[in-house]
Short mmCIF file of C-alpha atoms in Angstrom, two decimals:
data_model
loop_
_atom_site.label_atom_id
_atom_site.label_comp_id
_atom_site.label_asym_id
_atom_site.label_seq_id
_atom_site.Cartn_x
_atom_site.Cartn_y
_atom_site.Cartn_z
CA MET D 1 0.07 -0.04 0.08
CA ARG D 2 1.20 3.27 -0.91
CA LEU D 3 0.82 6.42 1.36
CA LEU D 4 1.41 10.21 0.45
CA ASP D 5 3.62 11.92 3.12
CA THR D 6 1.56 15.28 3.99
CA GLN D 7 4.70 17.36 4.02
CA THR D 8 6.81 16.15 1.30
CA GLN D 9 4.09 14.95 -0.90
CA LYS D 10 6.04 11.90 -2.31
CA LEU D 11 5.00 8.42 -2.18
CA VAL D 12 5.79 6.20 0.40
CA ASP D 13 5.34 2.26 0.96
CA LYS D 14 3.79 1.74 4.28
CA GLN D 15 1.59 -0.80 5.53
CA PRO D 16 -1.51 0.11 8.20
CA GLY D 17 -0.63 -1.00 11.70
CA ASP D 18 2.50 -0.62 13.74
CA GLY D 19 1.92 2.94 14.76
CA ILE D 20 0.99 3.77 11.36
CA PHE D 21 -2.10 5.96 11.23
CA TYR D 22 -3.67 7.60 7.82
CA ALA D 23 -6.21 9.56 6.47
CA ILE D 24 -8.19 8.84 3.57
CA LEU D 25 -9.97 11.15 0.94
CA SER D 26 -13.36 10.45 -0.82
CA HIS D 27 -14.26 12.71 -3.71
CA ARG D 28 -15.87 13.11 -6.82
CA TRP D 29 -13.49 12.99 -9.57
CA THR D 30 -12.92 15.63 -11.94
CA ASP D 31 -10.47 17.16 -14.64
CA GLU D 32 -7.12 17.17 -14.30
CA GLU D 33 -6.61 15.09 -11.48
CA ILE D 34 -3.07 14.13 -9.84
CA THR D 35 -2.29 10.74 -11.34
CA PHE D 36 0.40 8.30 -10.06
CA GLU D 37 2.48 9.73 -12.55
CA ASP D 38 2.10 13.25 -11.74
CA VAL D 39 2.98 12.80 -8.13
CA ASN D 40 6.46 12.08 -8.81
CA ASN D 41 6.79 15.71 -10.77
CA ILE D 42 5.60 18.17 -8.46
CA ARG D 43 6.37 21.30 -10.63
CA LYS D 44 4.53 19.43 -13.39
CA SER D 45 1.67 18.69 -11.34
CA ARG D 46 1.16 22.56 -9.71
CA LYS D 47 0.14 23.28 -13.31
CA LYS D 48 -3.16 21.01 -13.14
CA SER D 49 -6.46 22.27 -11.74
CA GLY D 50 -6.70 18.93 -9.60
CA TRP D 51 -3.27 20.16 -7.50
CA SER D 52 -5.59 22.58 -5.32
CA LYS D 53 -7.64 19.88 -3.71
CA LEU D 54 -4.69 17.18 -3.25
CA ASP D 55 -2.48 19.90 -1.60
CA ASP D 56 -5.44 21.38 0.64
CA PHE D 57 -6.21 17.76 1.67
CA CYS D 58 -2.64 17.10 2.75
CA LYS D 59 -2.55 20.59 4.54
CA LYS D 60 -5.88 19.90 6.55
CA ALA D 61 -4.66 16.17 7.44
CA HIS D 62 -1.21 17.51 8.44
CA LYS D 63 -2.87 19.84 10.70
CA HIS D 64 -4.96 17.54 12.42
CA GLY D 65 -1.77 15.39 12.86
CA TYR D 66 -1.71 13.08 10.21
CA ASP D 67 1.78 12.19 8.31
CA TYR D 68 0.23 10.19 5.78
CA VAL D 69 -2.86 10.12 3.47
CA TRP D 70 -4.35 7.98 0.82
CA VAL D 71 -5.88 9.35 -2.15
CA ASP D 72 -7.34 7.00 -4.79
CA THR D 73 -6.03 9.11 -7.66
CA CYS D 74 -2.29 9.26 -7.02
CA CYS D 75 -1.55 6.22 -4.72
CA ILE D 76 -2.51 3.29 -7.36
CA ASP D 77 -0.33 2.72 -10.41
CA LYS D 78 -3.00 2.22 -12.58
CA SER D 79 -0.84 1.45 -15.85
CA SER D 80 -0.50 -2.10 -13.62
CA SER D 81 -3.50 -4.21 -14.17
CA SER D 82 -2.61 -6.43 -10.89
CA GLU D 83 -1.80 -3.54 -9.07
CA LEU D 84 -5.10 -2.11 -10.16
CA SER D 85 -6.96 -5.28 -9.10
CA GLU D 86 -5.38 -5.48 -5.94
CA ALA D 87 -6.24 -2.09 -5.06
CA ILE D 88 -10.20 -2.55 -5.90
CA ASN D 89 -10.27 -5.69 -4.01
CA SER D 90 -8.61 -4.21 -1.00
CA MET D 91 -10.22 -0.83 -1.08
CA PHE D 92 -12.98 -1.53 1.33
CA ARG D 93 -10.61 -2.52 3.97
CA TRP D 94 -8.36 0.54 3.31
CA TYR D 95 -11.05 2.75 4.04
CA ARG D 96 -12.06 0.43 6.98
CA GLU D 97 -8.58 0.68 8.44
CA ALA D 98 -8.36 4.76 8.11
CA ASP D 99 -8.25 6.71 11.07
CA ILE D 100 -10.42 9.04 9.43
CA CYS D 101 -12.32 9.80 5.97
CA TYR D 102 -12.30 13.54 4.59
CA VAL D 103 -15.18 14.02 2.24
CA TYR D 104 -14.29 16.71 -0.12
CA LEU D 105 -17.91 18.02 -1.44
CA ALA D 106 -16.87 20.52 -4.74
CA ASP D 107 -20.57 21.48 -4.86
CA TYR D 108 -21.49 22.60 -1.35
CA GLU D 109 -21.35 25.98 -1.32
CA HIS D 110 -19.78 27.78 1.86
CA GLY D 111 -22.31 28.69 4.46
CA ALA D 112 -25.11 26.43 2.81
CA VAL D 113 -27.86 25.05 4.91
CA PRO D 114 -26.76 21.06 5.28
CA GLU D 115 -30.49 19.97 4.89
CA GLU D 116 -30.93 21.95 1.54
CA GLN D 117 -27.47 21.77 0.09
CA LEU D 118 -26.41 18.12 1.39
CA PRO D 119 -28.85 16.21 -0.98
CA LYS D 120 -27.90 17.80 -4.15
CA CYS D 121 -24.51 16.85 -3.78
CA GLU D 122 -23.39 14.52 -6.47
CA TRP D 123 -21.06 12.90 -4.21
CA PHE D 124 -23.97 10.78 -3.08
CA THR D 125 -25.11 9.60 -6.60
CA ARG D 126 -21.63 7.89 -7.41
CA GLY D 127 -21.14 3.86 -7.08
CA TRP D 128 -17.43 4.38 -5.48
CA THR D 129 -18.75 6.44 -2.81
CA LEU D 130 -20.93 4.17 -1.04
CA GLN D 131 -18.34 2.11 0.62
CA GLU D 132 -16.59 5.36 1.04
CA LEU D 133 -19.53 6.54 3.10
CA LEU D 134 -19.90 2.80 4.91
CA ALA D 135 -16.83 1.35 5.86
CA PRO D 136 -14.86 4.21 7.59
CA TYR D 137 -16.18 4.95 10.88
CA ASP D 138 -15.32 8.60 11.22
CA VAL D 139 -16.45 10.25 7.97
CA ARG D 140 -15.93 14.15 7.97
CA PHE D 141 -17.89 16.30 5.16
CA TYR D 142 -16.03 19.35 4.00
CA ASP D 143 -17.07 22.15 1.31
CA LYS D 144 -15.58 23.59 -1.65
CA THR D 145 -13.58 25.81 0.61
CA TRP D 146 -12.48 23.00 2.90
CA GLU D 147 -14.67 24.28 5.67
CA PHE D 148 -15.91 21.54 8.07
CA VAL D 149 -19.77 20.97 7.53
CA GLY D 150 -20.38 18.33 9.94
CA ASP D 151 -19.68 14.49 10.27
CA LYS D 152 -21.66 11.14 9.51
CA ASN D 153 -22.79 10.87 13.18
CA SER D 154 -24.30 14.47 13.55
CA PHE D 155 -25.69 13.96 10.04
CA ALA D 156 -26.82 10.50 10.52
CA ASP D 157 -30.83 11.14 10.07
CA LEU D 158 -29.91 13.23 6.74
CA VAL D 159 -27.43 11.07 5.03
CA SER D 160 -30.08 7.96 6.05
CA LYS D 161 -32.94 9.84 4.16
CA ILE D 162 -30.61 10.82 1.26
CA THR D 163 -29.17 7.21 0.61
CA SER D 164 -32.21 5.16 2.17
CA ILE D 165 -29.30 3.51 4.26
CA PRO D 166 -30.45 2.62 7.93
CA VAL D 167 -28.84 4.88 10.59
CA PRO D 168 -27.43 1.48 12.29
CA ALA D 169 -25.43 0.39 9.00
CA LEU D 170 -24.28 4.04 8.70
CA SER D 171 -22.84 4.58 12.35
CA GLY D 172 -21.30 0.80 12.28
CA GLU D 173 -23.68 -0.15 15.09
CA ASP D 174 -24.96 -3.18 13.07
CA GLU D 175 -22.46 -5.03 10.97
CA LEU D 176 -23.42 -5.08 7.25
CA SER D 177 -23.56 -8.88 7.13
CA THR D 178 -26.87 -8.44 9.05
CA TYR D 179 -28.46 -7.00 6.07
CA SER D 180 -29.88 -8.90 3.52
CA VAL D 181 -28.15 -8.68 -0.06
CA ALA D 182 -31.22 -7.27 -1.68
CA GLN D 183 -31.23 -4.56 1.25
CA ARG D 184 -27.35 -3.70 0.51
CA MET D 185 -27.89 -3.78 -3.29
CA SER D 186 -30.71 -1.40 -2.80
CA TRP D 187 -28.51 0.91 -1.22
CA ALA D 188 -26.78 1.30 -5.07
CA ALA D 189 -29.70 1.29 -6.86
CA THR D 190 -29.77 4.98 -7.93
CA ARG D 191 -26.04 5.26 -7.96
CA ILE D 192 -23.77 5.27 -11.22
CA THR D 193 -20.27 4.90 -12.50
CA THR D 194 -18.67 5.69 -15.42
CA ARG D 195 -17.82 2.44 -16.56
CA ILE D 196 -20.22 -0.17 -16.38
CA GLU D 197 -17.94 -2.80 -14.73
CA ASP D 198 -17.35 -0.41 -12.02
CA MET D 199 -20.90 -1.03 -10.83
CA ALA D 200 -20.03 -4.37 -9.99
CA TYR D 201 -16.46 -3.94 -8.63
CA CYS D 202 -17.42 -0.83 -6.59
CA LEU D 203 -19.77 -3.20 -4.34
CA LEU D 204 -17.23 -6.04 -3.73
CA GLY D 205 -16.64 -4.94 -0.23
CA LEU D 206 -20.21 -4.66 0.73
CA PHE D 207 -20.29 -8.43 0.43
CA ASP D 208 -16.88 -9.22 1.49
CA ILE D 209 -16.49 -10.81 -2.16
CA ASN D 210 -13.01 -10.91 -3.94
CA MET D 211 -12.97 -11.48 -7.76
CA PRO D 212 -10.70 -10.70 -10.69
CA LEU D 213 -11.21 -7.65 -12.83
CA LEU D 214 -12.01 -7.79 -16.27
CA TYR D 215 -12.86 -4.58 -18.19
CA GLY D 216 -14.78 -4.92 -21.30
CA GLU D 217 -17.03 -7.71 -19.97
CA ARG D 218 -19.59 -4.79 -19.14
CA TYR D 219 -22.95 -6.38 -17.59
CA LYS D 220 -21.18 -9.68 -17.49
CA ALA D 221 -19.36 -8.07 -14.32
CA PHE D 222 -22.40 -7.92 -12.06
CA PHE D 223 -23.74 -11.42 -13.19
CA ARG D 224 -20.34 -12.45 -11.92
CA LEU D 225 -20.59 -10.80 -8.49
CA GLN D 226 -24.27 -12.23 -8.07
CA LYS D 227 -22.77 -15.94 -8.65
CA GLU D 228 -20.07 -15.16 -6.26
CA ILE D 229 -22.49 -13.95 -3.44
CA LEU D 230 -24.57 -17.05 -4.13
CA GLU D 231 -21.28 -19.24 -3.59
CA ASN D 232 -20.29 -17.33 -0.44
CA VAL D 233 -23.09 -15.49 1.37
CA HIS D 234 -25.90 -18.45 0.66
CA ASP D 235 -28.77 -15.74 0.66
CA LEU D 236 -31.31 -16.23 -1.53
CA THR D 237 -32.54 -12.38 -1.68
CA VAL D 238 -29.72 -11.81 -4.49
CA LEU D 239 -32.80 -13.19 -6.69
CA ALA D 240 -35.20 -10.53 -4.98
CA TRP D 241 -35.26 -7.97 -7.64
CA ASN D 242 -37.90 -6.30 -10.18
CA PRO D 243 -36.90 -5.59 -13.46
CA SER D 244 -36.35 -1.77 -14.35
CA ALA D 245 -37.88 -0.14 -16.98
CA ASP D 246 -34.70 -0.69 -19.13
CA ARG D 247 -34.71 -4.23 -18.17
CA ARG D 248 -38.34 -4.84 -19.43
CA LYS D 249 -37.07 -3.85 -23.19
CA ILE D 250 -34.55 -6.76 -22.89
CA PRO D 251 -36.22 -10.44 -23.81
CA ASP D 252 -33.53 -12.23 -21.87
CA ARG D 253 -35.20 -13.99 -18.97
CA GLY D 254 -32.20 -15.07 -16.72
CA VAL D 255 -32.70 -15.33 -12.99
CA LEU D 256 -29.84 -12.90 -12.31
CA ALA D 257 -30.31 -9.18 -12.27
CA ARG D 258 -28.87 -6.68 -15.12
CA SER D 259 -27.71 -4.22 -12.45
CA PRO D 260 -28.19 -2.89 -8.79
CA LEU D 261 -31.26 -0.83 -9.97
CA ASP D 262 -33.21 -3.78 -10.53
CA PHE D 263 -33.07 -3.98 -6.44
CA LYS D 264 -34.43 -0.46 -6.24
CA SER D 265 -37.87 -1.89 -4.66
CA SER D 266 -35.98 -4.53 -2.62
CA SER D 267 -35.12 -2.31 0.22
CA ASP D 268 -37.45 -4.44 2.83
CA VAL D 269 -37.23 -8.02 1.70
CA LEU D 270 -35.34 -9.86 4.87
CA GLY D 271 -33.07 -13.02 3.96
CA LEU D 272 -34.83 -16.31 5.17
CA ASP D 273 -33.44 -18.82 7.19
CA MET D 274 -31.84 -21.25 4.61
CA GLY D 275 -31.19 -24.05 7.28
CA SER D 276 -29.45 -26.83 4.92
CA ASN D 277 -30.15 -25.50 1.92
CA ARG D 278 -27.68 -24.11 -0.10
CA CYS D 279 -27.56 -22.24 -3.63
CA SER D 280 -24.48 -23.17 -5.75
CA VAL D 281 -23.34 -22.21 -9.16
CA ALA D 282 -23.39 -25.01 -11.75
CA SER D 283 -23.20 -25.05 -15.76
CA GLN D 284 -26.67 -25.54 -16.11
CA GLY D 285 -27.10 -22.51 -13.74
CA LEU D 286 -27.77 -22.21 -10.13
CA HIS D 287 -28.52 -25.40 -8.12
CA THR D 288 -30.32 -25.46 -5.35
CA ASP D 289 -32.67 -27.60 -3.05
CA ASN D 290 -34.93 -24.83 -2.05
CA THR D 291 -38.65 -25.29 -2.08
CA ILE D 292 -40.70 -24.57 -5.34
CA TRP D 293 -44.65 -23.83 -5.29
CA ILE D 294 -47.02 -24.54 -7.73
CA GLY D 295 -48.74 -21.34 -8.67
CA THR D 296 -51.62 -21.76 -11.28
CA LEU D 297 -50.97 -24.41 -13.57
CA ARG D 298 -53.21 -23.36 -16.02
CA GLN D 299 -50.99 -20.36 -16.28
CA ALA D 300 -47.84 -22.62 -16.29
CA ARG D 301 -46.51 -20.52 -13.27
CA TYR D 302 -44.25 -21.73 -10.49
CA TYR D 303 -42.94 -19.73 -7.28
CA MET D 304 -39.70 -20.01 -5.09
CA ALA D 305 -39.44 -18.17 -2.01
CA VAL D 306 -36.49 -15.93 -1.93
CA GLY D 307 -37.20 -13.55 1.25
CA CYS D 308 -39.54 -12.05 3.50
CA ARG D 309 -40.92 -8.64 4.16
CA ASP D 310 -39.55 -6.51 6.83
CA SER D 311 -43.00 -5.05 7.94
CA THR D 312 -45.18 -8.25 7.48
CA PHE D 313 -42.84 -11.39 7.19
CA GLU D 314 -44.87 -12.34 4.28
CA THR D 315 -42.94 -14.83 2.03
CA VAL D 316 -41.45 -12.93 -1.06
CA THR D 317 -41.33 -15.25 -4.20
CA VAL D 318 -40.04 -14.97 -7.45
CA PRO D 319 -42.07 -16.14 -10.39
CA LEU D 320 -40.59 -19.25 -12.77
CA GLU D 321 -41.74 -21.44 -15.60
CA MET D 322 -40.42 -24.69 -15.88
CA LYS D 323 -38.32 -25.50 -18.81
CA GLY D 324 -37.65 -29.09 -18.45
CA PRO D 325 -37.55 -31.69 -15.25
CA ASN D 326 -36.01 -29.68 -12.48
CA ARG D 327 -34.91 -26.90 -14.66
CA TYR D 328 -36.83 -23.08 -14.17
CA GLU D 329 -36.46 -19.84 -16.05
CA ARG D 330 -37.41 -16.65 -14.37
CA LEU D 331 -40.37 -15.34 -16.39
CA ALA D 332 -39.84 -12.19 -18.67
CA SER D 333 -40.52 -8.81 -17.11
CA THR D 334 -42.09 -10.26 -13.91
CA THR D 335 -42.08 -8.79 -10.68
CA LEU D 336 -41.90 -10.23 -6.98
CA LYS D 337 -45.02 -11.68 -5.47
CA ASP D 338 -45.89 -12.22 -2.01
CA LEU D 339 -47.03 -15.77 -1.34
CA ASN D 340 -50.51 -14.55 -0.14
CA ASP D 341 -51.08 -12.81 -3.39
CA VAL D 342 -50.32 -15.63 -5.24
CA GLU D 343 -53.23 -18.05 -6.84
CA MET D 344 -52.12 -21.46 -5.90
CA TRP D 345 -53.16 -24.93 -7.24
CA GLU D 346 -54.04 -26.99 -4.22
CA ARG D 347 -51.24 -24.64 -2.54
CA LYS D 348 -48.86 -27.69 -2.94
CA VAL D 349 -45.34 -27.68 -2.40
CA LYS D 350 -42.73 -29.00 -4.79
CA SER D 351 -39.61 -30.15 -4.03
CA ASP D 352 -37.06 -32.87 -5.09
CA ASN D 353 -34.75 -33.35 -2.46
CA SER D 354 -32.65 -36.10 -4.33
CA THR D 355 -31.74 -33.90 -7.27
CA GLY D 356 -32.77 -30.28 -6.19
CA ILE D 357 -33.43 -27.57 -9.12
CA TYR D 358 -31.96 -25.34 -11.73
CA LEU D 359 -32.41 -22.23 -11.99
CA LEU D 360 -31.40 -20.98 -15.55
CA THR D 361 -28.95 -17.76 -15.60
CA LYS D 362 -29.17 -17.43 -19.19
CA PRO D 363 -32.35 -17.67 -21.52
CA SER D 364 -33.08 -21.06 -23.43
CA LEU D 365 -33.08 -20.60 -27.14
CA LEU D 366 -35.89 -22.74 -27.85
CA GLN D 367 -39.21 -21.89 -26.26
CA THR D 368 -40.21 -24.81 -23.87
CA GLN D 369 -44.15 -26.11 -24.12
CA LEU D 370 -45.75 -28.04 -21.47
CA SER D 371 -48.41 -30.56 -21.85
CA HIS D 372 -49.98 -31.05 -18.43
CA ILE D 373 -52.36 -33.81 -17.88
CA GLU D 374 -54.99 -34.18 -15.24
CA ILE D 375 -56.44 -37.48 -14.46
CA PRO D 376 -59.19 -38.41 -11.94
CA GLN D 377 -58.24 -40.02 -8.99
CA GLU D 378 -59.41 -43.56 -10.28
CA LEU D 379 -56.19 -43.46 -12.33
CA GLN D 380 -52.67 -43.10 -11.79
CA VAL D 381 -49.98 -42.90 -14.34
CA ILE D 382 -47.86 -45.96 -14.82
CA SER D 383 -45.54 -45.25 -17.45
CA ALA D 384 -44.57 -42.57 -20.29
CA PHE D 385 -43.29 -41.96 -23.45
CA PRO D 386 -40.95 -40.23 -24.16
CA LYS D 387 -39.35 -40.93 -20.86
CA ASN D 388 -36.78 -38.30 -21.06
CA LEU D 389 -39.41 -35.34 -21.82
CA TRP D 390 -42.04 -36.85 -19.14
CA HIS D 391 -41.75 -35.06 -15.28
CA ASP D 392 -43.67 -37.57 -13.08
CA ARG D 393 -44.30 -34.97 -10.40
CA ASP D 394 -45.75 -32.71 -12.25
CA GLN D 395 -47.59 -35.09 -14.38
CA SER D 396 -46.11 -32.98 -17.60
CA PHE D 397 -44.10 -33.13 -20.80
CA TYR D 398 -41.72 -30.38 -21.34
CA TYR D 399 -40.25 -30.02 -24.81
CA SER D 400 -38.86 -27.79 -27.15
CA GLY D 401 -39.32 -27.52 -31.23
CA ALA D 402 -41.30 -30.33 -32.85
CA PRO D 403 -43.67 -31.94 -30.41
CA GLY D 404 -44.12 -35.39 -31.96
CA VAL D 405 -46.03 -38.11 -30.32
CA LYS D 406 -46.52 -38.34 -26.57
CA ALA D 407 -48.33 -41.06 -24.48
CA VAL D 408 -49.07 -41.88 -20.85
CA PHE D 409 -50.45 -45.48 -19.79
CA LEU D 410 -52.88 -45.02 -17.22
CA SER D 411 -53.97 -47.64 -14.83
CA GLY D 412 -56.57 -48.08 -12.00
CA THR D 413 -59.80 -49.60 -10.74
CA LEU D 414 -63.29 -49.11 -11.71
CA ALA D 415 -66.48 -50.85 -10.25
CA GLY D 416 -64.16 -53.12 -8.48
CA GLU D 417 -62.06 -54.06 -11.84
CA ASN D 418 -58.43 -53.27 -13.10
CA ILE D 419 -58.71 -51.12 -16.15
CA GLY D 420 -55.86 -49.27 -18.36
CA VAL D 421 -56.42 -47.04 -20.98
CA VAL D 422 -53.18 -45.23 -23.15
CA LEU D 423 -53.76 -41.53 -23.68
CA VAL D 424 -52.14 -40.09 -26.53
CA ILE D 425 -50.85 -36.53 -27.41
CA VAL D 426 -50.42 -35.91 -31.33
CA ASP D 427 -49.79 -32.69 -32.35
CA PHE D 428 -48.44 -29.18 -31.54
CA HIS D 429 -51.96 -27.91 -30.39
CA GLY D 430 -51.93 -30.96 -27.89
CA ALA D 431 -55.00 -32.98 -29.65
CA ALA D 432 -55.66 -35.65 -27.18
CA LYS D 433 -56.84 -39.44 -27.87
CA ILE D 434 -57.21 -41.98 -25.61
CA PHE D 435 -57.71 -46.00 -26.15
CA GLU D 436 -58.51 -48.98 -24.10
CA THR D 437 -55.64 -51.50 -23.50
CA LYS D 438 -57.33 -54.95 -23.95
CA TYR D 439 -55.97 -56.36 -27.37
CA SER D 440 -59.82 -57.59 -28.11
CA ASP D 441 -61.10 -54.25 -28.35
CA PRO D 442 -61.57 -53.05 -32.12
CA GLN D 443 -59.96 -49.43 -31.33
CA VAL D 444 -56.93 -50.89 -30.17
CA LEU D 445 -53.96 -49.92 -32.36
CA ARG D 446 -50.68 -52.22 -32.63
CA THR D 447 -48.43 -49.77 -31.00
CA LEU D 448 -50.83 -48.87 -28.13
CA LYS D 449 -50.50 -51.68 -26.31
CA SER D 450 -48.97 -51.61 -22.68
CA ARG D 451 -45.38 -52.32 -22.45
CA GLU D 452 -45.95 -55.19 -20.15
CA GLN D 453 -47.34 -57.45 -23.26
CA ASP D 454 -44.56 -59.13 -25.22
CA GLY D 455 -43.38 -57.91 -28.49
CA TRP D 456 -45.24 -54.16 -28.52
CA GLU D 457 -42.77 -51.04 -27.82
CA TRP D 458 -43.82 -47.50 -27.21
CA GLU D 459 -41.01 -46.35 -29.53
CA ASP D 460 -43.40 -47.59 -32.27
CA LEU D 461 -45.87 -44.59 -31.71
CA GLU D 462 -44.25 -42.01 -33.75
CA LYS D 463 -44.60 -44.93 -37.02
CA GLU D 464 -48.00 -44.48 -36.38
CA TYR D 465 -48.61 -40.60 -36.32
CA VAL D 466 -50.87 -40.48 -39.50
CA ILE D 467 -53.75 -42.93 -38.14
CA LEU D 468 -53.38 -41.55 -34.58
CA LYS D 469 -54.77 -38.30 -35.79
CA LYS D 470 -57.76 -39.50 -36.96
CA ALA D 471 -58.61 -41.40 -33.94
CA ARG D 472 -61.17 -40.23 -31.15
CA ASP D 473 -60.79 -38.63 -28.20
CA PHE D 474 -62.88 -41.13 -25.95
CA CYS D 475 -63.13 -44.79 -25.54
CA LEU D 476 -65.98 -47.13 -24.17
CA LEU D 477 -65.08 -50.00 -21.43
CA TRP D 478 -66.96 -52.16 -19.18
CA ALA D 479 -66.26 -52.79 -15.45
CA GLY D 480 -68.25 -54.54 -13.12
CA GLY D 481 -71.38 -55.18 -15.44
CA ARG D 482 -71.28 -51.30 -16.09
CA GLN D 483 -70.62 -49.00 -19.06
CA PHE D 484 -67.84 -45.93 -18.73
CA LEU D 485 -67.11 -43.34 -21.10
CA VAL D 486 -63.49 -42.35 -20.66
CA SER D 487 -62.80 -38.98 -22.57
CA ALA D 488 -59.92 -36.55 -23.06
CA THR D 489 -60.08 -32.68 -23.67
CA ASN D 490 -57.62 -30.33 -24.43
CA THR D 491 -57.26 -26.75 -23.82
CA THR D 492 -54.60 -24.96 -25.22
CA LYS D 493 -53.07 -21.43 -23.98
CA PRO D 494 -50.52 -20.67 -26.55
CA ARG D 495 -49.52 -17.32 -25.03
CA ASN D 496 -48.27 -19.48 -22.22
CA TRP D 497 -47.11 -22.24 -24.46
CA MET D 498 -48.96 -24.65 -22.42
CA HIS D 499 -51.89 -27.52 -23.18
CA LEU D 500 -53.82 -28.83 -20.76
CA VAL D 501 -55.23 -32.26 -21.44
CA THR D 502 -57.84 -33.54 -18.86
CA VAL D 503 -58.87 -37.01 -18.54
CA SER D 504 -62.66 -37.62 -17.42
CA ILE D 505 -64.66 -40.66 -16.63
CA LYS D 506 -68.37 -40.79 -16.53
CA ASP D 507 -70.52 -43.63 -15.81
CA ILE D 508 -73.35 -44.37 -18.53
CA GLY D 509 -74.92 -47.19 -16.73
CA SER D 510 -75.78 -50.73 -17.15
CA GLN D 511 -78.14 -51.25 -19.55
CA GLY D 512 -77.89 -50.95 -23.25
CA GLN D 513 -75.69 -48.63 -25.42
CA PRO D 514 -75.03 -45.18 -24.43
CA SER D 515 -76.97 -42.20 -26.12
CA LEU D 516 -74.29 -40.64 -28.18
CA SER D 517 -74.68 -38.75 -31.57
CA PRO D 518 -73.34 -40.53 -34.75
CA ALA D 519 -70.45 -37.98 -34.57
CA LEU D 520 -69.25 -39.53 -31.29
CA VAL D 521 -69.54 -43.12 -32.24
CA PRO D 522 -65.96 -44.54 -32.22
CA ALA D 523 -64.41 -45.25 -35.62
CA PRO D 524 -63.19 -48.69 -36.21
CA ALA D 525 -59.45 -48.90 -36.75
CA PRO D 526 -58.26 -49.99 -40.28
CA ALA D 527 -57.65 -53.77 -39.98
CA SER D 528 -53.87 -53.22 -41.15
CA TYR D 529 -53.46 -51.33 -38.16
CA LEU D 530 -54.82 -54.00 -35.64
CA PRO D 531 -52.83 -56.44 -33.51
CA THR D 532 -52.43 -59.97 -34.95
CA ARG D 533 -54.21 -61.29 -32.50
CA ALA D 534 -57.44 -59.04 -33.12
CA ARG D 535 -57.61 -59.64 -36.85
#
């Protein structure tokens, strides 16, 4: 660490501690600041407009008994990328270890009323000055003539009103770690930096994070910061953000925020007790074993708890949509929802403790479609095809691109007898067909026999696509001397990329045939498509 001698204004290598005390400067950069190269040439430096600020600071600090000071403009060799990276990763600590921090407000007029002038100071709008306000215990404000205006403690209520930072956090009474990630992010929501990457780098100290600097990565820097926070802090409120107006114009639907601005309305979101739950970064996204709530399945909505409200302790959730088994993506342009405001489907909890879930950090290239199967309590799913697209826990198929043919084998008990039917979904719109599984039934196609029968494979379904499209959406079966109508209805919701297929059973009675219009009478399948034993 380099320090500047307040008398000679020469740089010296010193380490804090061992009787070394130093003052530190916080200021808004302007034109012609004194740099590392300039400070070694005093004669040249005096000609720059930034010299008076540096000189006055050294004189003020020396008058207060400090032999050394640190200034970010001239104590770092910014031509060295390694030194710059070390300095930025250490800066919060350097401000915390300073004996005193002088805040120079170049736009604060001498003699102005603090309550009127302080909120107008540009210093409160910059990203880097956030840690310079929070890290030092003794922060003193000076006007443009270097006259003392007041300190952080005497202005605590006013500064809290300007910055939306609680007084205990400003005074150091509360450790910053006692505040959730979302709360700390909200403190930076309205601040700006000259370079996009610095909006992430200036927050490293607030979360006790170290990471390499990669100027040129733009918004990826903030994505990296959030991933580091999840790995080290284990606080899911990092996901508790609402898309800003600019964010809503961006088509991506990653689960991570684009900038601190997205956390502007999250100042009241507290962290949850994670217990043994953890969130880690994986190649497929963020992996967690946290609870997933089912929202209205007809809208294909899911919700994950990420925090709670400070005033009401109401659980705060983030809206998700499933992109495949155990894979979720944040819905585009959606805001956080309090759990009590969510229309729940049977208010169930969805969790898979064996594998956990993945929250995608990048949008899927293909739109995932959902075919959800609702079945009556008399039936249960025995098997499904294709197995890799079926999610048994949600009784749904998830797929991208061409839909192909999908089917489920349903089994159950009616009137004391075991029955079985096969439900087939045959096209993009989720058209549903249903067949009885007894091989003697004339409706049965060779490829729709259950896998327990020798010689018949589910994979043959694709070969029968044309004939399946012509099949009926119901079948008749007898059980216990009574006749039942088993039907499948489809509701397509293209806006949500969801097909809802509902299977229902109706007891028609024990006498004669059901009263059906000719259009509903099942058409026999061509003989060439019947199983050998049924011909």
